Amino acid sequence: MNMTTAGESFTGRARRALSNEQLQSALATATTKHKAARAEALPLLGAEWERLREQARAVKNHTLENLDYYLAEFAANVERLGGRVFWAEDAAAANRYIVEVARRHGARTAVKSKSMMTEEVELNRALDAAGVRPIETDLGEYIVQLAGERPSHITAPAIHKSRHEIARLFAEKFETECGPETERITALARRMLRREFAAADLGITGVNFAIAESGTIVLIENEGNIRLSTSLPRVHVALMGIEKVIPRLADLDVFLKILPRAASGQKITSYVSLLTGLKHSPRDEGPEELHVVVIDNGRTAMLANPSLRESLNCIRCGACLNACPVYQKIGGHAYGWIYPGPIGAVLTPQLTGRQQAADLPFASTLCGACRDVCPVKIAIPEMLLHLRHEIKEHQQLDAPSGLRGADSSPGTPGLLATAAPKQTTPVGFKQRIVGRLEKLSFKLWARAMQKASRYVRAGRLARLAQAAFGRRANGTSALPLKAWARRRDVPMLAPRTFRERWAESKSKAARRAGRR
């Protein structure tokens, strides 16, 4: 696994993002636009929206409970129609297989659609090393590829860049004048990419949904680049996680309604492609050869954990990112890997190891906005709390071998593998002290809440502590709350409690009554 900035902590990346005025402006504009479009689209459905969410959740939960059956059915139908299915236990196995396909066909160039799975397994790096030039064809992915960056959003990879930055990047890379107008940027990108499509030997895509009953691959997009990637090259390679399968074509309807509305406020995406089998004559569209790479890469361990299994229901709409107050301020790169935002804070510790991503579950206000906007009702706050507990208890699952770069040979689906055992991670002196102080604090709080007299005494002590360590007159905060309060409002206790004010009010009322 390669983090965005090697050796830099989440705190360091977040602070750098907070001090980047251009990033702050870009994030505010983009996330506000996405939220406004979604807020405008959902009322048109009325109560139907909640029914669709429940239906989508039920389909996903049913599929996970019977995942081995539906994966086997999907693979059998793909092969019945002439395609080939490869079961990749980890990233290394997936990359080896795809590189071998490219070499067998003498491919020198591969056009790629936007795919989080190809980012997860670092396919571009493997293709480059094998002498195959990968070309991202989604405009956002194309921009970040030219910039040498990772995507910073699940559905809008270049959300962190302004059009002026993009214009300067294009002018530098293509040695031609490019103004900041959207039309000029897209026209130049279209002109450069068209020649890549025409020359490509290999087309590579992800998979939004895989329909078990028919062996159909479903791809949704707004630009049309996926259709060119799957129809012009002779060979199509599709990568999918084991969780992408759904049972029936009829189940697809609900997802086509909820995903675009949750992601961008659209009724439906501009292009919906259902790819089944190969072309039968030269006049048909489609590839002559289809390879579907079904990847585990740690998902079996996720499936085996009843507290976190639900994270496999994610349909990659990005709605939770747009709603999250933390993501809105720090962007995607601060999260350190390819999955940002609330869902990234759940997925990354599971896929890379708890210790490597120990900060992410704590990078949340637990406000619940992510759960409220999720089209399949994933309980993200509850899973963040569970991960916090695991990390605090120093229980870490081994990172999947593919992310450690270990060699692995092709075999049966990773779904049949055994989840990695839990291990105890050494803990530093500072962490032990903090952990003990937290436990002591909660014990004291529990005792104080058991009796009214203790509660009253605790309040008095808290006001004394506030006077010593709370906010100074100039608005700053004294230690130990100084660092915590740098970007937060410190909650201050009232000078007098409600009980004291109530008693005083009753006393005054009694005196007035006595005078009468």
PDB file of N, CA, C and O in Angstrom, residues 317-352:
ATOM      1  N   CYS A 317     -21.141   6.080  -4.454  1.00  0.00           N
ATOM      2  CA  CYS A 317     -21.822   7.266  -4.975  1.00  0.00           C
ATOM      3  C   CYS A 317     -21.158   8.556  -4.515  1.00  0.00           C
ATOM      4  O   CYS A 317     -21.343   9.606  -5.129  1.00  0.00           O
ATOM      5  N   GLY A 318     -20.406   8.516  -3.410  1.00  0.00           N
ATOM      6  CA  GLY A 318     -19.724   9.697  -2.907  1.00  0.00           C
ATOM      7  C   GLY A 318     -20.593  10.650  -2.124  1.00  0.00           C
ATOM      8  O   GLY A 318     -20.137  11.725  -1.719  1.00  0.00           O
ATOM      9  N   ALA A 319     -21.858  10.293  -1.867  1.00  0.00           N
ATOM     10  CA  ALA A 319     -22.756  11.205  -1.152  1.00  0.00           C
ATOM     11  C   ALA A 319     -22.260  11.514   0.253  1.00  0.00           C
ATOM     12  O   ALA A 319     -22.396  12.641   0.742  1.00  0.00           O
ATOM     13  N   CYS A 320     -21.683  10.528   0.919  1.00  0.00           N
ATOM     14  CA  CYS A 320     -21.224  10.742   2.299  1.00  0.00           C
ATOM     15  C   CYS A 320     -20.071  11.735   2.356  1.00  0.00           C
ATOM     16  O   CYS A 320     -19.900  12.456   3.343  1.00  0.00           O
ATOM     17  N   LEU A 321     -19.271  11.809   1.280  1.00  0.00           N
ATOM     18  CA  LEU A 321     -18.177  12.775   1.239  1.00  0.00           C
ATOM     19  C   LEU A 321     -18.728  14.194   1.180  1.00  0.00           C
ATOM     20  O   LEU A 321     -18.257  15.087   1.890  1.00  0.00           O
ATOM     21  N   ASN A 322     -19.727  14.384   0.310  1.00  0.00           N
ATOM     22  CA  ASN A 322     -20.293  15.719   0.133  1.00  0.00           C
ATOM     23  C   ASN A 322     -20.987  16.221   1.392  1.00  0.00           C
ATOM     24  O   ASN A 322     -21.073  17.428   1.614  1.00  0.00           O
ATOM     25  N   ALA A 323     -21.498  15.302   2.215  1.00  0.00           N
ATOM     26  CA  ALA A 323     -22.232  15.689   3.420  1.00  0.00           C
ATOM     27  C   ALA A 323     -21.330  15.833   4.639  1.00  0.00           C
ATOM     28  O   ALA A 323     -21.732  16.440   5.635  1.00  0.00           O
ATOM     29  N   CYS A 324     -20.126  15.293   4.579  1.00  0.00           N
ATOM     30  CA  CYS A 324     -19.256  15.216   5.760  1.00  0.00           C
ATOM     31  C   CYS A 324     -18.562  16.553   6.034  1.00  0.00           C
ATOM     32  O   CYS A 324     -17.846  17.071   5.175  1.00  0.00           O
ATOM     33  N   PRO A 325     -18.729  17.126   7.232  1.00  0.00           N
ATOM     34  CA  PRO A 325     -18.057  18.396   7.539  1.00  0.00           C
ATOM     35  C   PRO A 325     -16.535  18.273   7.583  1.00  0.00           C
ATOM     36  O   PRO A 325     -15.838  19.257   7.349  1.00  0.00           O
ATOM     37  N   VAL A 326     -16.030  17.085   7.864  1.00  0.00           N
ATOM     38  CA  VAL A 326     -14.581  16.891   7.887  1.00  0.00           C
ATOM     39  C   VAL A 326     -14.033  16.871   6.457  1.00  0.00           C
ATOM     40  O   VAL A 326     -13.080  17.581   6.135  1.00  0.00           O
ATOM     41  N   TYR A 327     -14.649  16.058   5.588  1.00  0.00           N
ATOM     42  CA  TYR A 327     -14.188  16.015   4.193  1.00  0.00           C
ATOM     43  C   TYR A 327     -14.291  17.393   3.543  1.00  0.00           C
ATOM     44  O   TYR A 327     -13.408  17.795   2.776  1.00  0.00           O
ATOM     45  N   GLN A 328     -15.345  18.137   3.845  1.00  0.00           N
ATOM     46  CA  GLN A 328     -15.538  19.453   3.237  1.00  0.00           C
ATOM     47  C   GLN A 328     -14.407  20.412   3.558  1.00  0.00           C
ATOM     48  O   GLN A 328     -14.177  21.369   2.810  1.00  0.00           O
ATOM     49  N   LYS A 329     -13.667  20.155   4.635  1.00  0.00           N
ATOM     50  CA  LYS A 329     -12.574  21.052   5.019  1.00  0.00           C
ATOM     51  C   LYS A 329     -11.194  20.535   4.627  1.00  0.00           C
ATOM     52  O   LYS A 329     -10.285  21.333   4.398  1.00  0.00           O
ATOM     53  N   ILE A 330     -11.021  19.216   4.547  1.00  0.00           N
ATOM     54  CA  ILE A 330      -9.667  18.711   4.301  1.00  0.00           C
ATOM     55  C   ILE A 330      -9.525  18.008   2.954  1.00  0.00           C
ATOM     56  O   ILE A 330      -8.406  17.722   2.512  1.00  0.00           O
ATOM     57  N   GLY A 331     -10.634  17.690   2.270  1.00  0.00           N
ATOM     58  CA  GLY A 331     -10.539  17.042   0.971  1.00  0.00           C
ATOM     59  C   GLY A 331     -10.121  15.591   1.068  1.00  0.00           C
ATOM     60  O   GLY A 331      -9.984  15.021   2.156  1.00  0.00           O
ATOM     61  N   GLY A 332      -9.890  14.979  -0.093  1.00  0.00           N
ATOM     62  CA  GLY A 332      -9.640  13.543  -0.143  1.00  0.00           C
ATOM     63  C   GLY A 332      -8.217  13.118   0.121  1.00  0.00           C
ATOM     64  O   GLY A 332      -7.969  12.071   0.715  1.00  0.00           O
ATOM     65  N   HIS A 333      -7.236  13.910  -0.306  1.00  0.00           N
ATOM     66  CA  HIS A 333      -5.843  13.479  -0.186  1.00  0.00           C
ATOM     67  C   HIS A 333      -5.387  13.372   1.261  1.00  0.00           C
ATOM     68  O   HIS A 333      -4.457  12.623   1.568  1.00  0.00           O
ATOM     69  N   ALA A 334      -6.026  14.112   2.157  1.00  0.00           N
ATOM     70  CA  ALA A 334      -5.636  14.056   3.568  1.00  0.00           C
ATOM     71  C   ALA A 334      -5.868  12.679   4.166  1.00  0.00           C
ATOM     72  O   ALA A 334      -5.224  12.308   5.153  1.00  0.00           O
ATOM     73  N   TYR A 335      -6.774  11.898   3.579  1.00  0.00           N
ATOM     74  CA  TYR A 335      -7.076  10.574   4.125  1.00  0.00           C
ATOM     75  C   TYR A 335      -5.979   9.554   3.811  1.00  0.00           C
ATOM     76  O   TYR A 335      -5.986   8.457   4.359  1.00  0.00           O
ATOM     77  N   GLY A 336      -5.078   9.890   2.906  1.00  0.00           N
ATOM     78  CA  GLY A 336      -3.875   9.093   2.735  1.00  0.00           C
ATOM     79  C   GLY A 336      -3.939   7.933   1.785  1.00  0.00           C
ATOM     80  O   GLY A 336      -2.913   7.358   1.431  1.00  0.00           O
ATOM     81  N   TRP A 337      -5.160   7.542   1.346  1.00  0.00           N
ATOM     82  CA  TRP A 337      -5.247   6.436   0.400  1.00  0.00           C
ATOM     83  C   TRP A 337      -6.339   6.771  -0.601  1.00  0.00           C
ATOM     84  O   TRP A 337      -6.700   7.935  -0.758  1.00  0.00           O
ATOM     85  N   ILE A 338      -6.890   5.803  -1.297  1.00  0.00           N
ATOM     86  CA  ILE A 338      -7.781   6.103  -2.408  1.00  0.00           C
ATOM     87  C   ILE A 338      -9.227   6.311  -1.989  1.00  0.00           C
ATOM     88  O   ILE A 338      -9.997   6.939  -2.715  1.00  0.00           O
ATOM     89  N   TYR A 339      -9.627   5.780  -0.822  1.00  0.00           N
ATOM     90  CA  TYR A 339     -11.010   5.946  -0.378  1.00  0.00           C
ATOM     91  C   TYR A 339     -11.060   7.030   0.692  1.00  0.00           C
ATOM     92  O   TYR A 339     -10.628   6.810   1.819  1.00  0.00           O
ATOM     93  N   PRO A 340     -11.584   8.215   0.360  1.00  0.00           N
ATOM     94  CA  PRO A 340     -11.635   9.302   1.345  1.00  0.00           C
ATOM     95  C   PRO A 340     -12.986   9.380   2.028  1.00  0.00           C
ATOM     96  O   PRO A 340     -13.896   8.592   1.777  1.00  0.00           O
ATOM     97  N   GLY A 341     -13.124  10.374   2.884  1.00  0.00           N
ATOM     98  CA  GLY A 341     -14.399  10.655   3.516  1.00  0.00           C
ATOM     99  C   GLY A 341     -14.827   9.611   4.524  1.00  0.00           C
ATOM    100  O   GLY A 341     -14.047   8.737   4.919  1.00  0.00           O
ATOM    101  N   PRO A 342     -16.073   9.670   4.964  1.00  0.00           N
ATOM    102  CA  PRO A 342     -16.560   8.726   5.987  1.00  0.00           C
ATOM    103  C   PRO A 342     -16.429   7.267   5.567  1.00  0.00           C
ATOM    104  O   PRO A 342     -15.990   6.428   6.360  1.00  0.00           O
ATOM    105  N   ILE A 343     -16.803   6.941   4.317  1.00  0.00           N
ATOM    106  CA  ILE A 343     -16.690   5.538   3.912  1.00  0.00           C
ATOM    107  C   ILE A 343     -15.225   5.133   3.815  1.00  0.00           C
ATOM    108  O   ILE A 343     -14.879   3.983   4.094  1.00  0.00           O
ATOM    109  N   GLY A 344     -14.365   6.066   3.445  1.00  0.00           N
ATOM    110  CA  GLY A 344     -12.931   5.763   3.428  1.00  0.00           C
ATOM    111  C   GLY A 344     -12.377   5.501   4.813  1.00  0.00           C
ATOM    112  O   GLY A 344     -11.497   4.656   4.998  1.00  0.00           O
ATOM    113  N   ALA A 345     -12.911   6.234   5.809  1.00  0.00           N
ATOM    114  CA  ALA A 345     -12.468   6.023   7.190  1.00  0.00           C
ATOM    115  C   ALA A 345     -12.868   4.653   7.701  1.00  0.00           C
ATOM    116  O   ALA A 345     -12.291   4.142   8.668  1.00  0.00           O
ATOM    117  N   VAL A 346     -13.870   4.022   7.053  1.00  0.00           N
ATOM    118  CA  VAL A 346     -14.281   2.662   7.397  1.00  0.00           C
ATOM    119  C   VAL A 346     -13.530   1.631   6.552  1.00  0.00           C
ATOM    120  O   VAL A 346     -13.059   0.615   7.070  1.00  0.00           O
ATOM    121  N   LEU A 347     -13.408   1.884   5.256  1.00  0.00           N
ATOM    122  CA  LEU A 347     -12.794   0.904   4.351  1.00  0.00           C
ATOM    123  C   LEU A 347     -11.280   0.818   4.508  1.00  0.00           C
ATOM    124  O   LEU A 347     -10.719  -0.283   4.526  1.00  0.00           O
ATOM    125  N   THR A 348     -10.607   1.956   4.594  1.00  0.00           N
ATOM    126  CA  THR A 348      -9.139   1.955   4.586  1.00  0.00           C
ATOM    127  C   THR A 348      -8.533   1.164   5.742  1.00  0.00           C
ATOM    128  O   THR A 348      -7.613   0.363   5.521  1.00  0.00           O
ATOM    129  N   PRO A 349      -9.004   1.322   6.990  1.00  0.00           N
ATOM    130  CA  PRO A 349      -8.426   0.490   8.058  1.00  0.00           C
ATOM    131  C   PRO A 349      -8.623  -1.001   7.830  1.00  0.00           C
ATOM    132  O   PRO A 349      -7.776  -1.809   8.232  1.00  0.00           O
ATOM    133  N   GLN A 350      -9.710  -1.380   7.169  1.00  0.00           N
ATOM    134  CA  GLN A 350      -9.955  -2.798   6.919  1.00  0.00           C
ATOM    135  C   GLN A 350      -9.082  -3.340   5.786  1.00  0.00           C
ATOM    136  O   GLN A 350      -8.660  -4.496   5.820  1.00  0.00           O
ATOM    137  N   LEU A 351      -8.821  -2.503   4.786  1.00  0.00           N
ATOM    138  CA  LEU A 351      -8.081  -2.967   3.616  1.00  0.00           C
ATOM    139  C   LEU A 351      -6.572  -2.807   3.748  1.00  0.00           C
ATOM    140  O   LEU A 351      -5.822  -3.526   3.100  1.00  0.00           O
ATOM    141  N   THR A 352      -6.127  -1.867   4.571  1.00  0.00           N
ATOM    142  CA  THR A 352      -4.679  -1.642   4.705  1.00  0.00           C
ATOM    143  C   THR A 352      -4.133  -2.050   6.065  1.00  0.00           C
ATOM    144  O   THR A 352      -2.926  -2.085   6.247  1.00  0.00           O
TER     145      THR A 352
END
